[in-house]
Amino acid sequence: MTTPPAVPAPAAHHRILLVEDDAGDALLVTELLADTSLDCTLVWHKTLADACFELSTRSADCVLLDLHLPDAAGPAAVGEIQRADPNTAVIVLTGLAEGQAGAEALATGAQDYLVKGKVEPELLQRAVRYAVQRKQAERAGADLQAGRLRAQENARLERGLLPRPLLTTAAVTATSRYLPGRESALLGGDFLDVVQTDDGRVHAVIGDVSGHGPDAAALGVCLRIAWRALTLGGHRGPELLRLLERMLVAERSHPDLFTTCTLLTLDFAASRATVHLAGHHEPLLTAGGATRPVEARHGVALGIAPGLDHWPATILDLPERGTLTLYTDGLIEGHAGPGGRRLGPEGLLGLLARTPSSGPDAHLDALIGQVRDLNDERHTDDLAVLRLDWDTGAGGGAVPGDGSAGAAAGGGGR
């Protein structure tokens, strides 16, 4: 069987902007380009201001820039072009006695320079192609470096927002998922944490900082770390929330920023849980094959009315075996399919009832997958879910003074 000859890829079309105030030199460049095999469109401007305005409205692949213009002189003109269009390649046109100016232009960011009067069609063609390729390589390198810096930033935020749970009992597992709403981001303003104190009680928090982006994420990190330190230091309930609110007010970048959160304490020795809601949704309790919202009393979100201190406690009887699921708005505020109807808490309960339970990790993945499918990937809000499973009936319960090790902390944030 004969292999057909490869069809060469079509040559790229280049949009070239000439910045030259001398009509004779401009005509020379036009004729040189006509004698090349470049597929190009040439646009001519006589001043740097006109060229920059052109680039601000329509990009060019390459700019041929004279260094002696009515409104600019010297290599500084290269910087003006780059500020107008950072993605365009720049080739400087110099005079016969301006070799030093060409070198200086390269130092300021130009991709190449050509000496007027010594340019042949083949040299001009090669210079344009190489300059465009160099600029593309520079952009790719800059994007790669930006990606590395973003990954490092997100890694630091991840350690702050999604820490490893501090659990010392094998009777409890903590499983979490995290999905930021900001495109290309890894983390947003939601936060969660789980710790077990020396008395055997398990404490959990989930919170949602208003807004998106690095400011919200940084505030979330601050509040999460403060919660862990204060909880391990013995602060509980309204006192803990009061201190978190003071931290929020002191650290927030704008007075309108606020935070909703849920505090949860599981006391397995007494078979009860204590819930404090600060403007947040009720947790979901799964036991005996059924899931229902916890009927908890509501308090005000942190930062809405500093000093009000209204965070009533709700006491909940705990079954020997069960699951508590805490989540942020992003899980329920999306669309529930075509149309404008939102999923809401009731829709979430329906999804939970229809989602097969094949382990905490698979269950959360399936649940979030269904939420995103219903929302047709129109995901705009940060989403965090924390699931706590326990089984105290097999002799491994979390009792005061329990020092058993090996708690599972399945499924770190995604």
Coordinates of C-alpha atoms in Angstrom, one line a residue:
M1 CA 0.0 0.0 0.0
T2 CA 1.4 3.4 -1.1
T3 CA 1.5 6.0 1.6
P4 CA 0.2 9.3 0.2
P5 CA 2.6 12.2 0.4
A6 CA 2.3 14.5 3.4
V7 CA 0.5 17.7 2.7
P8 CA 2.5 20.6 4.0
A9 CA 0.8 22.8 6.5
P10 CA -0.3 26.2 5.1
A11 CA 2.1 29.0 5.9
A12 CA 1.0 31.2 8.8
H13 CA -0.4 34.6 7.9
H14 CA 1.4 37.5 9.7
R15 CA -0.1 40.9 10.5
I16 CA 2.9 43.3 10.4
L17 CA 2.8 46.9 11.7
L18 CA 5.4 49.3 10.4
V19 CA 6.1 52.4 12.5
E20 CA 8.1 54.7 10.3
D21 CA 7.8 58.4 9.6
D22 CA 10.0 58.5 6.5
A23 CA 7.8 57.7 3.4
G24 CA 10.9 56.6 1.4
D25 CA 11.9 54.0 4.0
A26 CA 8.3 52.9 4.4
L27 CA 8.1 52.3 0.6
L28 CA 11.4 50.3 0.8
V29 CA 10.0 48.0 3.5
T30 CA 6.8 47.5 1.5
E31 CA 8.8 46.5 -1.6
L32 CA 11.1 44.2 0.4
L33 CA 8.1 42.4 1.9
A34 CA 6.5 42.0 -1.5
D35 CA 9.7 40.2 -2.7
T36 CA 9.5 37.7 0.1
S37 CA 7.3 34.6 0.3
L38 CA 5.6 35.8 3.6
D39 CA 1.9 35.7 3.7
C40 CA 1.3 39.0 5.4
T41 CA -0.7 42.1 5.8
L42 CA 1.2 45.4 6.3
V43 CA -0.2 48.4 8.2
W44 CA 1.8 51.6 8.3
H45 CA 1.8 54.3 10.9
K46 CA 4.0 57.4 11.1
T47 CA 3.9 58.0 14.9
L48 CA 4.3 55.9 18.0
A49 CA 1.0 57.1 19.4
D50 CA -0.9 56.0 16.3
A51 CA 0.8 52.6 16.4
C52 CA 0.0 52.1 20.1
F53 CA -3.6 53.0 19.5
E54 CA -3.7 50.5 16.6
L55 CA -2.3 47.8 18.8
S56 CA -4.7 48.5 21.6
T57 CA -7.6 47.8 19.3
R58 CA -6.1 45.0 17.2
S59 CA -3.0 43.0 17.9
A60 CA -0.1 42.5 15.4
D61 CA 2.2 39.5 15.0
C62 CA 5.3 41.7 14.4
V63 CA 6.1 45.4 14.7
L64 CA 8.9 46.9 12.5
L65 CA 9.9 49.9 14.6
D66 CA 12.0 52.9 13.6
L67 CA 13.8 54.5 16.6
H68 CA 13.5 58.0 15.3
L69 CA 9.9 59.1 15.3
P70 CA 8.2 62.5 15.7
D71 CA 6.9 61.5 19.2
A72 CA 9.6 59.1 20.3
A73 CA 13.3 58.4 20.0
G74 CA 15.6 55.6 21.2
P75 CA 15.0 52.1 22.7
A76 CA 12.4 53.4 25.1
A77 CA 9.9 53.2 22.2
V78 CA 10.2 49.4 22.4
G79 CA 8.7 49.5 25.9
E80 CA 5.8 51.6 24.7
I81 CA 5.0 49.1 22.0
Q82 CA 5.1 46.2 24.5
R83 CA 2.8 48.0 26.9
A84 CA 0.3 48.5 24.1
D85 CA 0.5 44.8 23.0
P86 CA 2.6 42.5 25.2
N87 CA 2.1 39.7 22.7
T88 CA 3.6 41.3 19.6
A89 CA 7.2 40.7 18.5
V90 CA 9.3 43.8 17.9
I91 CA 12.1 44.2 15.3
V92 CA 13.9 47.5 15.5
L93 CA 15.0 49.4 12.4
T94 CA 18.3 51.3 12.9
G95 CA 20.6 53.4 10.8
L96 CA 24.0 52.4 9.6
A97 CA 25.8 54.1 12.5
E98 CA 23.4 52.9 15.2
G99 CA 24.6 49.4 16.1
Q100 CA 24.7 50.3 19.8
A101 CA 21.0 51.4 19.6
G102 CA 20.1 48.0 18.2
A103 CA 21.8 46.2 21.0
E104 CA 20.1 48.4 23.6
A105 CA 16.8 47.7 22.0
L106 CA 17.4 44.0 22.4
A107 CA 18.1 44.6 26.1
T108 CA 14.7 46.4 26.5
G109 CA 12.8 43.5 25.0
A110 CA 13.0 43.6 21.2
Q111 CA 13.3 40.3 19.5
D112 CA 15.8 41.5 16.7
Y113 CA 17.1 44.5 14.9
L114 CA 17.8 45.3 11.3
V115 CA 20.1 48.0 9.8
K116 CA 18.4 50.1 7.2
G117 CA 20.2 49.9 3.8
K118 CA 21.5 46.4 4.5
V119 CA 18.2 44.5 4.5
E120 CA 17.5 42.0 1.7
P121 CA 14.1 40.2 1.2
E122 CA 15.4 36.9 2.5
L123 CA 16.9 38.5 5.6
L124 CA 13.7 40.4 6.3
Q125 CA 11.6 37.3 5.9
R126 CA 13.8 35.2 8.2
A127 CA 13.9 38.0 10.8
V128 CA 10.1 38.3 10.9
R129 CA 9.6 34.6 11.2
Y130 CA 12.3 34.1 13.9
A131 CA 11.0 37.2 15.9
V132 CA 7.5 35.8 15.9
Q133 CA 8.7 32.4 17.0
R134 CA 10.9 33.9 19.8
K135 CA 8.0 35.9 21.1
Q136 CA 5.8 32.8 21.1
A137 CA 8.6 31.0 23.1
E138 CA 8.9 33.9 25.5
R139 CA 5.1 33.8 26.1
A140 CA 5.1 30.0 26.6
G141 CA 8.0 30.4 29.1
A142 CA 6.2 33.2 31.0
D143 CA 3.0 31.1 31.1
L144 CA 4.9 28.1 32.4
Q145 CA 6.5 30.3 35.1
A146 CA 3.2 31.8 36.0
G147 CA 1.7 28.3 36.3
R148 CA 4.6 27.3 38.6
L149 CA 4.1 30.3 40.8
R150 CA 0.3 29.7 40.9
A151 CA 0.9 26.1 41.9
Q152 CA 3.2 27.2 44.7
E153 CA 0.6 29.7 45.9
N154 CA -2.1 27.2 45.8
A155 CA 0.0 24.6 47.6
R156 CA 0.5 27.1 50.4
L157 CA -3.2 27.9 50.5
E158 CA -4.1 24.2 50.4
R159 CA -2.0 23.6 53.5
G160 CA -3.9 26.4 55.2
L161 CA -7.4 25.7 54.0
L162 CA -7.3 21.9 53.8
P163 CA -5.2 20.5 56.6
R164 CA -4.8 16.9 57.6
P165 CA -7.4 16.1 60.3
L166 CA -6.1 15.6 63.8
L167 CA -7.9 12.4 64.8
T168 CA -6.6 9.9 67.3
T169 CA -9.4 7.3 67.1
A170 CA -10.1 4.8 64.4
A171 CA -13.8 5.0 65.1
V172 CA -14.2 8.3 63.1
T173 CA -13.2 9.1 59.5
A174 CA -13.2 12.5 57.9
T175 CA -13.6 12.8 54.1
S176 CA -13.6 16.2 52.3
R177 CA -13.9 17.6 48.9
Y178 CA -13.1 21.1 47.7
L179 CA -13.9 22.8 44.4
P180 CA -13.2 26.5 43.8
G181 CA -15.5 28.6 41.7
R182 CA -12.9 30.9 40.2
E183 CA -11.7 29.6 36.8
S184 CA -8.2 28.2 36.7
A185 CA -7.9 28.5 40.5
L186 CA -7.4 25.6 42.9
L187 CA -8.8 27.1 46.0
G188 CA -11.3 29.8 47.0
G189 CA -12.6 31.3 50.2
D190 CA -14.2 28.1 51.8
F191 CA -12.4 26.3 54.6
L192 CA -12.8 23.2 56.8
D193 CA -11.0 21.4 59.6
V194 CA -11.3 18.5 62.1
V195 CA -9.5 18.0 65.4
Q196 CA -9.8 15.6 68.3
T197 CA -9.0 17.0 71.8
D198 CA -7.5 15.2 74.7
D199 CA -10.9 14.6 76.2
G200 CA -11.8 12.4 73.2
R201 CA -14.3 14.8 71.7
V202 CA -14.1 15.5 67.9
H203 CA -14.5 19.1 66.7
A204 CA -15.2 20.2 63.2
V205 CA -15.7 23.5 61.3
I206 CA -16.7 24.4 57.9
G207 CA -16.9 28.0 56.7
D208 CA -17.5 30.2 53.7
V209 CA -15.9 33.6 53.3
S210 CA -17.9 36.0 51.2
G211 CA -16.3 36.8 47.8
H212 CA -13.8 35.0 45.7
G213 CA -10.1 35.1 44.9
P214 CA -6.9 35.3 46.9
D215 CA -8.2 37.8 49.5
A216 CA -11.1 35.5 50.4
A217 CA -8.7 32.5 50.4
A218 CA -6.2 34.3 52.6
L219 CA -8.9 35.2 55.1
G220 CA -10.2 31.6 55.1
V221 CA -6.7 30.4 55.9
C222 CA -6.5 32.9 58.8
L223 CA -9.8 31.8 60.3
R224 CA -9.1 28.1 59.9
I225 CA -5.8 28.3 61.6
A226 CA -7.3 30.5 64.4
W227 CA -10.1 27.9 64.8
R228 CA -7.7 25.0 65.3
A229 CA -5.5 26.9 67.7
L230 CA -8.4 28.2 69.8
T231 CA -10.2 24.8 69.8
L232 CA -7.0 23.0 71.0
G233 CA -6.7 25.7 73.6
G234 CA -10.0 24.9 75.1
H235 CA -12.3 27.5 73.6
R236 CA -15.8 26.4 72.7
G237 CA -19.2 27.6 71.4
P238 CA -20.1 31.3 71.5
E239 CA -16.7 32.2 73.1
L240 CA -14.9 30.6 70.2
L241 CA -17.1 32.3 67.6
R242 CA -16.6 35.6 69.3
L243 CA -12.9 35.3 69.0
L244 CA -13.1 34.2 65.4
E245 CA -15.3 37.2 64.7
R246 CA -12.7 39.5 66.3
M247 CA -10.0 37.9 64.1
L248 CA -12.2 38.3 61.0
V249 CA -12.8 42.0 61.7
A250 CA -9.1 42.6 62.3
E251 CA -7.9 40.7 59.1
R252 CA -10.6 41.4 56.5
S253 CA -9.5 43.6 53.6
H254 CA -13.0 45.2 53.3
P255 CA -15.6 46.0 55.9
D256 CA -18.3 44.2 53.9
L257 CA -16.6 40.8 54.1
F258 CA -18.3 38.3 56.3
T259 CA -18.1 34.6 57.0
T260 CA -20.7 31.9 57.5
C261 CA -19.7 28.8 59.4
T262 CA -20.8 25.7 61.3
L263 CA -19.1 24.5 64.5
L264 CA -19.7 20.9 65.5
T265 CA -18.6 18.9 68.6
L266 CA -19.1 15.2 68.7
D267 CA -19.1 13.7 72.2
F268 CA -19.4 10.0 71.8
A269 CA -19.0 9.2 75.4
A270 CA -22.3 11.1 76.0
S271 CA -23.8 10.1 72.6
R272 CA -24.5 13.6 71.6
A273 CA -23.3 16.4 69.4
T274 CA -23.4 20.2 69.8
V275 CA -24.0 22.4 66.8
H276 CA -23.5 26.2 66.4
L277 CA -24.7 27.8 63.2
A278 CA -23.3 31.2 62.3
G279 CA -25.4 32.0 59.2
H280 CA -24.7 28.6 57.7
H281 CA -26.7 25.6 56.5
E282 CA -27.8 22.8 58.9
P283 CA -25.6 19.7 58.7
L284 CA -27.2 16.5 57.3
L285 CA -27.5 13.5 59.5
T286 CA -27.5 10.0 57.9
A287 CA -28.5 7.1 60.2
G288 CA -30.6 3.9 59.7
G289 CA -30.6 4.3 55.9
A290 CA -32.2 7.8 56.0
T291 CA -30.8 11.3 55.7
R292 CA -32.3 14.5 57.2
P293 CA -31.2 18.0 58.0
V294 CA -30.4 18.6 61.7
E295 CA -33.0 20.8 63.2
A296 CA -30.5 23.4 64.5
R297 CA -31.0 26.9 65.8
H298 CA -29.5 29.7 63.7
G299 CA -27.1 32.5 64.6
V300 CA -25.8 35.5 62.8
A301 CA -22.9 35.2 60.3
L302 CA -19.5 36.4 61.6
G303 CA -18.8 40.0 60.7
I304 CA -22.4 41.0 59.9
A305 CA -23.1 42.6 63.3
P306 CA -19.9 42.5 65.4
G307 CA -20.7 42.3 69.1
L308 CA -24.2 40.9 68.7
D309 CA -22.9 37.5 69.9
H310 CA -26.1 35.5 68.9
W311 CA -25.1 31.9 68.4
P312 CA -27.4 29.5 70.2
A313 CA -26.4 25.9 70.7
T314 CA -28.3 22.9 69.4
I315 CA -27.9 19.5 71.2
L316 CA -28.3 16.4 69.0
D317 CA -28.5 12.8 70.1
L318 CA -26.0 10.6 68.2
P319 CA -26.7 7.1 67.0
E320 CA -24.1 4.4 67.5
R321 CA -23.3 4.6 63.9
G322 CA -23.9 7.4 61.4
T323 CA -22.7 10.2 59.2
L324 CA -22.8 14.0 59.4
T325 CA -22.3 16.0 56.3
L326 CA -21.4 19.7 56.4
Y327 CA -21.3 21.7 53.2
T328 CA -21.0 25.2 51.8
D329 CA -23.4 27.2 49.5
G330 CA -21.7 26.0 46.3
L331 CA -23.2 22.5 46.6
I332 CA -26.8 23.7 46.5
E333 CA -26.9 27.1 44.8
G334 CA -26.3 25.8 41.3
H335 CA -29.1 25.0 38.8
A336 CA -31.1 21.8 39.2
G337 CA -31.2 21.2 35.4
P338 CA -32.5 23.2 32.5
G339 CA -34.2 26.4 33.5
G340 CA -33.6 28.7 36.4
R341 CA -34.6 26.5 39.3
R342 CA -31.9 26.1 41.9
L343 CA -31.0 22.7 43.6
G344 CA -31.5 23.9 47.2
P345 CA -31.4 21.8 50.3
E346 CA -34.4 19.7 49.3
G347 CA -32.9 18.9 45.9
L348 CA -29.7 17.9 47.6
L349 CA -31.6 15.4 49.9
G350 CA -33.1 13.9 46.8
L351 CA -29.7 13.5 45.2
L352 CA -28.3 11.9 48.3
A353 CA -31.2 9.4 48.4
R354 CA -30.4 8.4 44.7
T355 CA -26.6 8.3 45.1
P356 CA -25.3 4.8 45.8
S357 CA -23.2 4.5 49.0
S358 CA -20.1 2.7 48.1
G359 CA -17.7 4.3 50.6
P360 CA -17.3 8.0 51.6
D361 CA -14.8 8.9 48.8
A362 CA -16.8 7.4 46.0
H363 CA -20.1 8.7 47.5
L364 CA -18.9 12.3 47.6
D365 CA -17.4 12.1 44.1
A366 CA -20.7 10.8 42.7
L367 CA -22.7 13.4 44.6
I368 CA -20.6 16.3 43.3
G369 CA -20.5 14.8 39.8
Q370 CA -24.4 14.8 39.8
V371 CA -24.5 18.4 41.1
R372 CA -22.2 19.6 38.3
D373 CA -24.1 17.6 35.7
L374 CA -27.4 19.2 36.7
N375 CA -25.7 22.6 36.7
D376 CA -24.3 21.9 33.2
E377 CA -20.8 22.8 34.5
R378 CA -22.0 26.3 35.3
H379 CA -20.0 26.3 38.5
T380 CA -19.3 29.7 39.8
D381 CA -19.3 29.5 43.7
D382 CA -16.7 27.7 45.8
L383 CA -17.8 24.3 47.0
A384 CA -16.6 22.5 50.1
V385 CA -18.0 19.3 51.7
L386 CA -16.9 17.6 54.9
R387 CA -18.3 14.2 55.8
L388 CA -17.8 12.6 59.2
D389 CA -18.5 8.9 59.6
W390 CA -18.4 7.1 62.9
D391 CA -19.0 3.6 64.3
T392 CA -18.7 3.4 68.1
G393 CA -20.3 0.0 68.4
A394 CA -17.3 -2.1 67.7
G395 CA -15.3 -1.2 70.8
G396 CA -13.3 1.5 69.0
G397 CA -15.3 4.5 70.1
A398 CA -13.9 7.9 70.7
V399 CA -14.1 8.1 74.5
P400 CA -12.4 10.5 76.8
G401 CA -8.7 9.7 77.0
D402 CA -8.8 7.4 74.0
G403 CA -5.3 7.2 72.6
S404 CA -5.8 4.8 69.7
A405 CA -4.2 5.9 66.5
G406 CA -4.9 5.5 62.8
A407 CA -7.9 7.6 62.0
A408 CA -8.6 7.8 58.3
A409 CA -8.7 11.2 56.7
G410 CA -9.8 10.1 53.3
G411 CA -10.1 12.2 50.2
G412 CA -8.2 15.4 50.7
G413 CA -9.6 18.6 49.0
R414 CA -10.0 18.6 45.2

